[in-house]
Coordinates of C-alpha atoms and ligand atoms in Angstrom, one line a residue:
M1 CA 32.3 17.3 7.2
A2 CA 28.5 17.6 7.5
D3 CA 28.6 20.5 4.9
A4 CA 30.3 18.3 2.2
L5 CA 28.0 15.4 3.0
F6 CA 24.9 17.6 2.7
D7 CA 26.2 18.9 -0.6
R8 CA 26.7 15.4 -2.0
L9 CA 23.2 14.5 -0.8
G10 CA 21.7 17.6 -2.4
I11 CA 20.3 19.0 0.9
A12 CA 22.9 21.8 1.6
D13 CA 20.4 24.5 0.8
H14 CA 17.3 22.7 1.9
P15 CA 14.7 25.1 3.3
R16 CA 14.1 23.0 6.4
I17 CA 17.8 22.8 7.5
I18 CA 19.3 25.5 9.6
A19 CA 23.1 25.4 9.4
G20 CA 25.1 26.5 12.5
Y21 CA 22.1 25.9 14.7
D22 CA 23.2 25.8 18.4
G23 CA 20.1 24.3 20.1
G24 CA 19.8 20.7 21.1
T25 CA 16.9 18.2 20.8
E26 CA 14.6 20.4 22.8
V27 CA 12.0 22.0 20.5
R28 CA 12.7 25.8 20.4
D29 CA 11.0 28.5 18.3
G30 CA 9.6 26.0 15.8
A31 CA 12.9 24.2 15.3
V32 CA 14.8 21.2 16.7
G33 CA 18.5 20.3 16.7
S34 CA 19.7 17.0 15.3
V35 CA 22.4 15.8 17.6
N36 CA 25.2 13.4 16.9
P37 CA 24.8 10.9 19.7
A38 CA 28.6 10.0 19.7
T39 CA 29.7 13.6 20.4
G40 CA 26.6 15.2 21.8
K41 CA 27.1 18.1 19.3
T42 CA 24.3 19.4 17.1
I43 CA 24.8 18.6 13.4
A44 CA 22.2 21.1 12.2
G45 CA 18.8 22.5 13.1
V46 CA 15.5 21.5 11.4
R47 CA 12.4 23.7 11.0
L48 CA 9.3 22.0 12.2
D49 CA 5.8 21.8 10.6
T50 CA 2.9 23.8 12.0
A51 CA -0.8 23.0 11.8
D52 CA -0.9 25.2 8.7
S53 CA 1.9 23.6 6.8
Y54 CA 0.6 20.1 7.9
E55 CA -2.7 21.0 6.2
K56 CA -1.0 22.1 3.0
T57 CA 1.1 18.9 2.9
I58 CA -1.9 16.6 3.3
A59 CA -3.8 18.5 0.7
R60 CA -0.9 18.2 -1.7
S61 CA -0.6 14.5 -1.0
G62 CA -4.3 13.9 -1.6
E63 CA -4.1 15.6 -5.0
A64 CA -0.9 13.6 -5.8
F65 CA -2.7 10.4 -4.9
I66 CA -5.5 11.0 -7.4
R67 CA -3.0 11.5 -10.2
W68 CA -0.7 8.6 -9.1
R69 CA -3.3 5.9 -8.8
A70 CA -4.2 6.5 -12.5
I71 CA -0.6 5.6 -13.5
P72 CA -0.5 1.8 -14.3
A73 CA 1.3 -0.2 -11.6
P74 CA 4.2 -1.3 -13.8
K75 CA 4.8 2.4 -14.7
R76 CA 4.8 3.2 -11.0
G77 CA 7.4 0.5 -10.7
D78 CA 9.5 2.3 -13.3
V79 CA 9.6 5.4 -11.0
V80 CA 10.5 3.2 -8.0
R81 CA 13.3 1.6 -10.0
E82 CA 14.8 5.1 -10.6
I83 CA 14.4 5.9 -6.9
G84 CA 16.2 2.7 -6.0
N85 CA 19.0 3.6 -8.4
E86 CA 19.4 7.0 -7.0
L87 CA 19.5 5.6 -3.4
R88 CA 22.1 3.1 -4.7
A89 CA 24.2 6.0 -6.0
H90 CA 23.9 7.8 -2.6
R91 CA 24.1 4.6 -0.5
D92 CA 27.4 5.3 1.3
D93 CA 26.7 9.0 1.9
L94 CA 23.3 8.3 3.2
G95 CA 24.6 5.5 5.4
R96 CA 27.2 7.9 6.8
L97 CA 24.4 10.3 7.7
V98 CA 22.5 7.5 9.4
A99 CA 25.7 6.7 11.4
M100 CA 26.2 10.4 12.3
E101 CA 22.6 10.9 13.3
V102 CA 21.7 7.8 15.3
G103 CA 25.2 6.5 16.2
K104 CA 25.1 3.1 14.5
I105 CA 28.4 1.9 13.1
L106 CA 29.1 2.9 9.5
A107 CA 28.7 -0.7 8.1
E108 CA 25.3 -0.9 9.7
G109 CA 24.3 2.6 8.4
I110 CA 25.3 1.6 4.9
G111 CA 23.6 -1.8 5.3
E112 CA 20.4 0.0 6.3
V113 CA 20.3 2.0 3.1
Q114 CA 21.1 -1.2 1.1
E115 CA 18.0 -2.6 2.7
T116 CA 16.0 0.2 1.2
V117 CA 17.6 -0.4 -2.2
D118 CA 16.7 -4.1 -1.9
I119 CA 13.1 -3.3 -1.1
A120 CA 12.9 -0.9 -4.0
D121 CA 14.1 -3.7 -6.3
F122 CA 11.5 -6.0 -4.8
A123 CA 8.8 -3.4 -5.2
V124 CA 9.7 -3.0 -8.9
G125 CA 9.1 -6.7 -9.6
L126 CA 6.0 -6.6 -7.4
S127 CA 4.5 -3.8 -9.5
R128 CA 3.7 -6.4 -12.1
Q129 CA 2.4 -8.9 -9.6
L130 CA -0.3 -7.2 -7.6
H131 CA -2.5 -10.2 -8.4
G132 CA -6.1 -10.8 -7.4
I133 CA -7.7 -14.3 -7.7
T134 CA -10.8 -15.5 -9.6
M135 CA -13.4 -17.7 -8.0
P136 CA -16.2 -19.8 -9.5
S137 CA -19.6 -18.2 -9.1
E138 CA -22.5 -20.4 -8.0
R139 CA -24.7 -18.8 -10.6
P140 CA -24.6 -19.6 -14.3
M141 CA -23.1 -16.9 -16.6
H142 CA -21.6 -15.0 -13.7
A143 CA -17.9 -14.2 -13.2
M144 CA -16.2 -13.4 -9.9
R145 CA -12.8 -12.0 -9.2
E146 CA -10.9 -10.1 -6.6
Q147 CA -8.9 -7.0 -7.3
W148 CA -6.5 -4.9 -5.3
L149 CA -6.8 -1.1 -5.5
P150 CA -4.7 1.8 -4.3
L151 CA -5.7 2.8 -0.8
G152 CA -5.0 6.6 -0.5
P153 CA -2.4 8.9 0.9
I154 CA -1.0 6.8 3.8
G155 CA 0.8 8.0 7.0
V156 CA 4.1 6.4 7.9
I157 CA 5.5 7.1 11.4
T158 CA 9.0 5.8 12.0
A159 CA 11.3 5.1 15.0
F160 CA 14.7 6.7 15.4
N161 CA 16.7 3.5 15.1
F162 CA 16.0 2.7 11.5
P163 CA 15.6 6.2 10.1
N164 CA 15.9 5.2 6.4
A165 CA 14.9 1.5 6.0
V166 CA 11.5 1.6 7.8
W167 CA 10.4 4.3 5.4
G168 CA 11.8 2.2 2.6
W169 CA 9.7 -0.8 3.5
N170 CA 6.6 1.2 3.6
A171 CA 7.2 3.8 0.9
M172 CA 8.5 1.5 -1.8
L173 CA 5.6 -0.9 -1.5
G174 CA 3.0 1.8 -0.9
A175 CA 4.3 3.6 -4.0
V176 CA 3.9 0.7 -6.4
A177 CA 0.5 0.0 -4.8
G178 CA -0.6 3.4 -6.0
D179 CA -0.5 5.3 -2.6
A180 CA 1.0 8.6 -1.9
I181 CA 3.2 8.6 1.2
V182 CA 3.2 11.1 4.1
W183 CA 6.2 10.4 6.3
K184 CA 6.6 11.6 9.9
P185 CA 10.1 10.6 11.1
S186 CA 11.4 10.6 14.7
L187 CA 12.6 14.0 15.9
L188 CA 15.8 12.2 16.8
A189 CA 16.6 11.5 13.1
P190 CA 15.1 14.3 11.0
L191 CA 18.2 14.9 8.7
T192 CA 18.2 11.3 7.4
A193 CA 14.5 11.7 6.6
I194 CA 15.0 15.0 4.8
A195 CA 17.9 13.5 2.7
T196 CA 16.0 10.3 2.0
N197 CA 12.7 11.9 1.1
E198 CA 14.5 14.5 -1.0
I199 CA 16.1 11.7 -3.1
A200 CA 12.8 10.0 -3.7
N201 CA 11.0 13.3 -4.4
R202 CA 13.6 14.6 -6.8
V203 CA 13.2 11.5 -8.9
A204 CA 9.4 11.5 -8.7
E205 CA 9.3 15.2 -9.7
R206 CA 11.7 14.7 -12.6
L207 CA 9.5 12.0 -13.9
G208 CA 6.3 14.1 -13.5
H209 CA 5.0 12.9 -10.2
P210 CA 5.3 15.6 -7.5
G211 CA 3.7 15.1 -4.1
V212 CA 3.9 11.3 -4.0
F213 CA 6.6 11.5 -1.3
E214 CA 5.8 14.0 1.4
L215 CA 7.4 14.7 4.7
V216 CA 6.0 16.2 7.9
I217 CA 8.3 16.9 10.8
G218 CA 7.0 18.0 14.1
T219 CA 6.2 17.2 17.7
D220 CA 3.8 14.4 18.6
D221 CA 1.3 17.0 19.9
E222 CA 1.4 19.3 16.9
V223 CA 1.9 16.8 14.0
G224 CA 1.7 13.2 15.3
E225 CA -1.7 13.6 16.9
R226 CA -3.1 15.5 14.0
M227 CA -1.9 12.7 11.7
I228 CA -3.4 9.8 13.6
A229 CA -6.7 11.6 13.8
D230 CA -6.8 12.5 10.1
R231 CA -9.5 10.6 8.2
R232 CA -7.8 11.5 4.9
L233 CA -5.1 9.0 5.8
P234 CA -6.9 5.6 5.7
L235 CA -3.8 3.7 6.9
I236 CA -1.3 4.7 9.5
S237 CA 1.8 2.5 9.5
A238 CA 3.6 3.1 12.8
T239 CA 6.9 1.8 14.0
G240 CA 8.1 2.4 17.6
S241 CA 7.5 1.4 21.2
C242 CA 4.6 -0.6 22.5
R243 CA 3.5 2.5 24.5
M244 CA 3.3 4.5 21.3
G245 CA 1.5 1.7 19.4
R246 CA -1.1 1.3 22.1
H247 CA -2.0 4.9 21.8
V248 CA -1.8 5.2 18.0
G249 CA -3.7 1.9 17.6
Q250 CA -6.6 3.1 19.7
A251 CA -6.7 6.6 18.1
V252 CA -6.8 5.2 14.6
A253 CA -9.3 2.5 15.5
G254 CA -11.5 5.2 17.0
R255 CA -12.0 6.6 13.5
L256 CA -12.2 3.1 12.1
G257 CA -9.0 3.6 10.2
R258 CA -6.4 0.9 9.5
T259 CA -3.1 0.5 11.3
L260 CA 0.1 -1.4 10.6
L261 CA 1.9 -1.6 13.9
E262 CA 5.6 -2.6 14.2
L263 CA 6.4 -2.3 17.9
G264 CA 8.9 -3.4 20.5
G265 CA 10.4 -6.8 20.8
N266 CA 11.9 -8.9 23.7
N267 CA 13.7 -11.5 21.6
A268 CA 15.2 -14.7 22.9
T269 CA 17.7 -17.2 21.6
I270 CA 17.6 -20.8 22.8
V271 CA 20.8 -22.8 22.7
E272 CA 20.5 -26.6 22.8
P273 CA 23.3 -28.8 24.2
D274 CA 24.0 -30.3 20.7
A275 CA 24.2 -26.9 19.0
D276 CA 27.3 -25.7 17.1
L277 CA 28.4 -23.5 20.0
D278 CA 30.8 -21.3 17.9
L279 CA 27.9 -20.5 15.6
A280 CA 25.7 -19.8 18.5
L281 CA 28.3 -17.5 20.1
K282 CA 28.5 -15.4 16.9
G283 CA 24.7 -15.2 16.6
V284 CA 24.2 -14.2 20.2
V285 CA 27.0 -11.6 20.3
F286 CA 25.9 -9.9 17.0
G287 CA 22.2 -10.1 18.1
A288 CA 22.8 -8.6 21.6
V289 CA 25.6 -6.1 21.0
G290 CA 25.0 -5.0 17.4
T291 CA 23.5 -1.5 17.0
C292 CA 24.3 -1.1 20.7
G293 CA 21.2 -3.2 21.5
Q294 CA 19.0 -0.7 19.7
R295 CA 17.3 -2.9 17.2
C296 CA 13.7 -4.1 17.6
T297 CA 15.1 -7.6 16.9
S298 CA 18.1 -7.3 19.3
T299 CA 18.7 -10.4 21.4
R300 CA 17.7 -9.6 24.9
R301 CA 17.4 -13.0 26.4
L302 CA 19.6 -16.1 26.1
I303 CA 17.9 -19.3 27.1
I304 CA 20.7 -21.9 27.3
H305 CA 20.7 -25.6 28.3
E306 CA 22.2 -25.9 31.8
S307 CA 24.8 -28.5 30.7
V308 CA 26.6 -25.9 28.4
A309 CA 25.7 -22.7 30.2
D310 CA 28.8 -22.1 32.3
A311 CA 31.3 -22.8 29.4
F312 CA 29.2 -20.7 27.0
C313 CA 28.9 -17.7 29.4
E314 CA 32.7 -17.8 29.8
K315 CA 33.2 -17.5 26.1
L316 CA 30.5 -14.9 25.8
V317 CA 32.2 -12.7 28.4
K318 CA 35.5 -13.0 26.6
A319 CA 33.9 -12.1 23.3
Y320 CA 32.2 -9.1 24.9
E321 CA 35.5 -7.9 26.4
T322 CA 37.1 -7.7 22.9
V323 CA 34.3 -5.6 21.4
R324 CA 35.6 -2.1 20.5
I325 CA 33.3 0.7 21.7
G326 CA 33.7 4.1 20.3
D327 CA 33.2 6.4 17.4
P328 CA 30.7 4.7 15.1
V329 CA 32.2 6.0 11.9
A330 CA 35.8 4.9 12.8
E331 CA 37.2 1.8 11.4
G332 CA 37.1 -1.2 13.7
T333 CA 34.3 0.1 16.0
L334 CA 31.6 -2.5 16.7
V335 CA 29.6 -0.6 19.3
G336 CA 28.6 3.0 19.1
P337 CA 26.7 5.2 21.6
L338 CA 23.1 5.0 22.8
I339 CA 20.9 7.5 21.2
N340 CA 20.9 9.9 24.2
E341 CA 21.4 10.3 28.0
A342 CA 17.8 9.2 28.7
S343 CA 18.5 5.9 27.1
A344 CA 21.7 5.5 29.1
Q345 CA 19.6 6.2 32.3
A346 CA 17.1 3.5 31.3
F347 CA 20.1 1.2 30.9
D348 CA 21.5 2.1 34.4
Q349 CA 18.0 1.5 35.9
A350 CA 17.6 -1.9 34.3
V351 CA 21.1 -2.9 35.5
A352 CA 20.2 -1.8 39.0
A353 CA 16.9 -3.6 38.9
A354 CA 18.5 -6.8 37.6
K355 CA 21.0 -6.7 40.5
E356 CA 18.2 -6.1 43.0
Q357 CA 16.2 -9.0 41.6
G358 CA 19.1 -11.4 42.2
G359 CA 20.8 -11.2 38.7
E360 CA 24.6 -11.5 38.6
I361 CA 26.4 -9.1 36.3
L362 CA 28.9 -11.3 34.3
T363 CA 30.3 -8.4 32.3
G364 CA 29.6 -4.7 31.6
G365 CA 26.9 -2.9 33.6
G366 CA 28.3 0.6 33.5
R367 CA 29.3 3.6 31.3
A368 CA 32.1 3.3 28.8
E369 CA 34.7 6.0 28.8
T370 CA 35.5 7.1 25.2
G371 CA 36.2 10.8 25.7
L372 CA 33.8 11.5 22.8
G373 CA 31.0 13.2 24.8
G374 CA 28.1 10.8 24.0
A375 CA 26.3 8.3 26.1
F376 CA 28.3 5.2 25.8
V377 CA 27.7 2.1 27.9
T378 CA 29.4 -1.3 28.2
P379 CA 27.5 -4.2 26.7
T380 CA 26.2 -6.2 29.6
V381 CA 25.5 -9.9 30.4
V382 CA 23.3 -10.6 33.4
R383 CA 22.8 -14.2 34.7
A384 CA 19.4 -14.7 36.1
P385 CA 19.1 -16.4 39.5
G386 CA 18.6 -20.2 39.5
S387 CA 14.8 -19.7 39.7
N388 CA 14.9 -17.9 36.4
D389 CA 12.8 -15.2 38.2
L390 CA 14.0 -11.8 36.8
P391 CA 11.0 -9.5 36.2
V392 CA 13.2 -6.7 34.6
A393 CA 13.8 -9.1 31.7
R394 CA 10.1 -9.0 30.7
E395 CA 10.6 -5.4 29.6
E396 CA 12.3 -4.1 26.5
T397 CA 15.2 -1.9 27.6
F398 CA 16.6 -0.4 24.4
A399 CA 20.2 -1.0 25.3
P400 CA 22.8 -3.8 25.1
I401 CA 21.7 -5.9 28.1
L402 CA 21.5 -9.7 27.6
Y403 CA 19.8 -11.7 30.4
V404 CA 20.8 -15.4 30.6
F405 CA 18.4 -18.1 31.7
T406 CA 19.0 -21.9 31.9
Y407 CA 16.7 -24.9 31.3
R408 CA 16.7 -28.6 31.4
E409 CA 13.8 -29.6 28.9
L410 CA 13.3 -27.9 25.5
D411 CA 9.6 -27.4 26.3
D412 CA 10.6 -25.2 29.3
A413 CA 12.9 -23.2 27.1
I414 CA 10.1 -22.6 24.5
A415 CA 7.8 -21.7 27.4
L416 CA 10.3 -19.1 28.6
N417 CA 10.8 -17.8 25.0
N418 CA 7.0 -17.2 24.9
A419 CA 6.6 -15.9 28.4
V420 CA 6.9 -12.2 27.6
D421 CA 4.3 -9.7 26.3
Q422 CA 6.2 -9.0 23.0
G423 CA 6.4 -11.5 20.1
L424 CA 8.8 -10.2 17.4
S425 CA 11.9 -12.4 16.9
S426 CA 13.1 -15.7 18.2
A427 CA 15.9 -18.1 17.5
I428 CA 17.2 -21.6 18.3
F429 CA 20.6 -23.1 17.8
A430 CA 20.3 -26.8 17.6
G431 CA 22.0 -29.8 16.0
S432 CA 19.0 -32.0 15.8
V433 CA 16.1 -31.5 13.4
R434 CA 13.8 -32.7 16.1
S435 CA 14.6 -29.7 18.4
A436 CA 14.6 -27.3 15.5
E437 CA 11.2 -28.5 14.2
R438 CA 9.7 -28.4 17.7
F439 CA 10.6 -24.8 17.9
L440 CA 8.8 -24.3 14.5
D441 CA 6.0 -26.7 15.3
P442 CA 3.2 -26.1 12.7
S443 CA 0.6 -26.7 15.4
G444 CA 1.6 -23.4 17.0
A445 CA 3.1 -25.0 20.1
G446 CA 6.6 -23.7 19.3
S447 CA 7.8 -20.1 19.2
D448 CA 4.9 -17.6 19.3
C449 CA 6.9 -14.9 17.5
G450 CA 6.5 -13.4 14.0
L451 CA 10.1 -14.4 13.2
A452 CA 11.7 -17.7 14.0
Y453 CA 15.2 -18.6 13.1
V454 CA 17.2 -21.8 13.3
N455 CA 21.0 -21.6 13.7
L456 CA 20.8 -17.8 13.1
G457 CA 20.5 -15.0 15.6
T458 CA 17.3 -12.9 16.2
S459 CA 18.4 -9.9 14.2
G460 CA 19.2 -9.3 10.6
A461 CA 16.1 -10.1 8.6
E462 CA 16.1 -10.4 4.8
I463 CA 13.6 -8.3 2.9
G464 CA 12.0 -11.2 1.0
G465 CA 10.0 -12.4 4.0
A466 CA 7.2 -10.6 5.8
F467 CA 8.6 -8.8 8.8
G468 CA 6.7 -8.2 12.0
G469 CA 5.6 -9.7 15.3
E470 CA 2.7 -10.9 17.4
K471 CA 1.1 -9.9 20.7
D472 CA 2.3 -6.5 22.0
T473 CA 4.6 -6.2 18.9
G474 CA 1.4 -5.2 17.2
G475 CA 0.7 -7.9 14.5
G476 CA 1.8 -5.8 11.5
R477 CA 3.7 -7.2 8.6
E478 CA 6.0 -5.2 6.3
S479 CA 8.6 -5.8 3.6
G480 CA 8.4 -9.0 1.6
S481 CA 5.9 -11.9 0.9
D482 CA 2.4 -10.6 0.7
A483 CA 2.9 -7.6 3.0
W484 CA 1.9 -5.3 0.0
K485 CA -1.7 -6.2 0.6
A486 CA -1.7 -3.9 3.7
Y487 CA -1.2 -0.9 1.4
M488 CA -4.2 -1.7 -0.9
R489 CA -7.9 -2.2 -0.7
R490 CA -9.5 -5.4 -1.8
Q491 CA -12.6 -5.4 -4.0
T492 CA -14.7 -8.5 -4.8
C493 CA -16.2 -8.0 -8.3
T494 CA -19.1 -10.1 -9.7
T495 CA -20.4 -9.7 -13.2
N496 CA -23.6 -11.1 -14.6
F497 CA -23.0 -11.6 -18.4
G498 CA -26.2 -13.6 -18.9
E499 CA -29.8 -12.4 -19.4
K500 CA -31.4 -13.7 -16.2
F501 CA -31.5 -12.0 -12.8
D502 CA -30.3 -14.8 -10.4
L503 CA -30.0 -14.2 -6.7
A504 CA -27.3 -16.0 -4.7
Q505 CA -28.4 -18.8 -2.3
G506 CA -31.2 -19.6 -4.7
I507 CA -33.5 -16.9 -3.2
R508 CA -36.6 -16.2 -5.3
F509 CA -38.0 -12.6 -5.2
E510 CA -40.8 -12.3 -7.6
Ligands
NAD1 P1 8.9 5.9 20.0 O1 7.7 5.0 20.3 O2 9.4 6.8 21.1 O3 8.6 6.7 18.7 C1 8.4 6.1 17.5 C2 7.7 7.1 16.6 O4 6.3 7.3 17.1 C3 8.3 8.5 16.5 O5 8.2 9.0 15.2 C4 7.4 9.3 17.4 O6 7.5 10.7 17.2 C5 6.1 8.7 17.1 N1 5.0 9.0 18.1 C6 5.1 8.9 19.5 N2 3.9 9.3 20.0 C7 3.1 9.6 19.0 C8 1.8 10.1 18.9 N3 1.0 10.4 20.0 N4 1.2 10.4 17.7 C9 1.9 10.1 16.6 N5 3.2 9.7 16.6 C10 3.8 9.4 17.8 O7 10.1 4.8 19.6 P2 11.6 5.1 19.4 O8 12.3 5.3 20.7 O9 11.8 6.1 18.3 O10 12.1 3.7 18.8 C11 12.4 2.6 19.5 C12 11.2 1.6 19.6 O11 10.8 1.2 18.3 C13 11.6 0.3 20.3 O12 10.5 -0.1 21.1 C14 11.8 -0.7 19.1 O13 11.6 -2.0 19.4 C15 10.7 -0.2 18.2 N6 11.0 -0.6 16.8 C16 10.2 -1.6 16.3 C17 10.4 -2.0 15.0 C18 9.6 -3.1 14.4 O14 9.7 -3.3 13.1 N7 8.9 -3.9 15.1 C19 11.4 -1.4 14.2 C20 12.2 -0.4 14.8 C21 11.9 0.0 16.1

């Protein structure tokens, strides 16, 4: 099946791909296996970059940047439009590859590629709107304006769980901004990266722009560290764990480079007593169970009013028990595998810690038997002790575990929402505008997260808004709104079109 898929995606003879490779995800002789997490079987091998090939790629990217930035932005938009169309044509195949490589269900794999198509469309429009502003000068016959300029070749480091869309958010905006893109994907999802980059690069080459979309694949020691230390990359956009972000942030700051950090989340949903509880149930189940709990925006904590908690938990458990776990590409499956055995062990440890800390397992808590060979677990609901003291819930375990807390006053629920180190996504289900608006309080006293939803779950962002989070989530913003500014440099321009030499602030220097 993989052969036909590779053929349709145009990567069957790709020089990086080793067909029939029998190694796993351990790096061996300059190669790594891409393993299907559902079956534990290797799909193909991938040749890794060396210091030497890294150097060549960065040099190519630097030259491409000089040519690319000279192309007017709307013309760069034309190229991105073609890339979007090509991705549209390959959406289902690429979505299938995402599902095979990272184990998300087919609908979510395809949805992920659709997100890249959407951001490509958005970037095309944006290519005619990279506006600066003008401001009045304090001096006569002077004009002031601000303009936005291409930044350089930029480094994009992506996590395993969105192996296509996170590149899309960065690369489509970066490309219309005039940057060349150097992408370092996760070693857990190199095939999706090869296929995705190949599609973009094929279009760019055909239209006369080689080198705008480059890929480097390698270990963090050999390639990752080299990239974050590289002064030729003025921006490193890095998506992944807080642990990685802390390191990358410091390394790039050490050379006074810029970072755009999209890191871990620990997202909560508050349920008020007057909420539409059926709606809330759907939001919580999709948020907590979808993508097997492996989204940065997955719902990890439910904070529910004590008057409705018991009845809601009962319904939640029933809903969990009907969720079909299994082959992610089979019809009807809602939950696929975790990415690997290490993830399943982290799940086991979190469940054990929750029990030790007084949590009650309402459902799940163990491995799921599917007979497929991958690391499958049962989506889990843990009720916190009455004191709400459950330290394990302060960490992000990248697995489907939902911790349930109860409250009496909305202020206490908001305080609980904000009581973790991460600040990515948050949600409230409420019937009253008062509660909803307290959650969104413009004074800043409501949710402290980058994303705040009312009567929606924590996951499933649209591309039109800026995406990202506060505190340990890293503060970066990608995707819509004015996130494009991160990929450009700002220049304030002042022109004297008169004949006098006037100094600002009325200073005389004669
Ligand atoms: P990870 O931190 O293990 O790896 C992420 C990426 O960082 C990989 O490409 C990895 O190779 C790279 N990396 C690690 N160390 C590096 C180094 N020293 N130098 C350069 N690169 C380095 O994360 P993961 O397990 O792939 O993904 C899961 C995590 O990502 C979760 O914490 C999740 O919340 C987060 N995530 C965040 C967002 C967001 O937008 N906020 C989106 C997706 C995933």
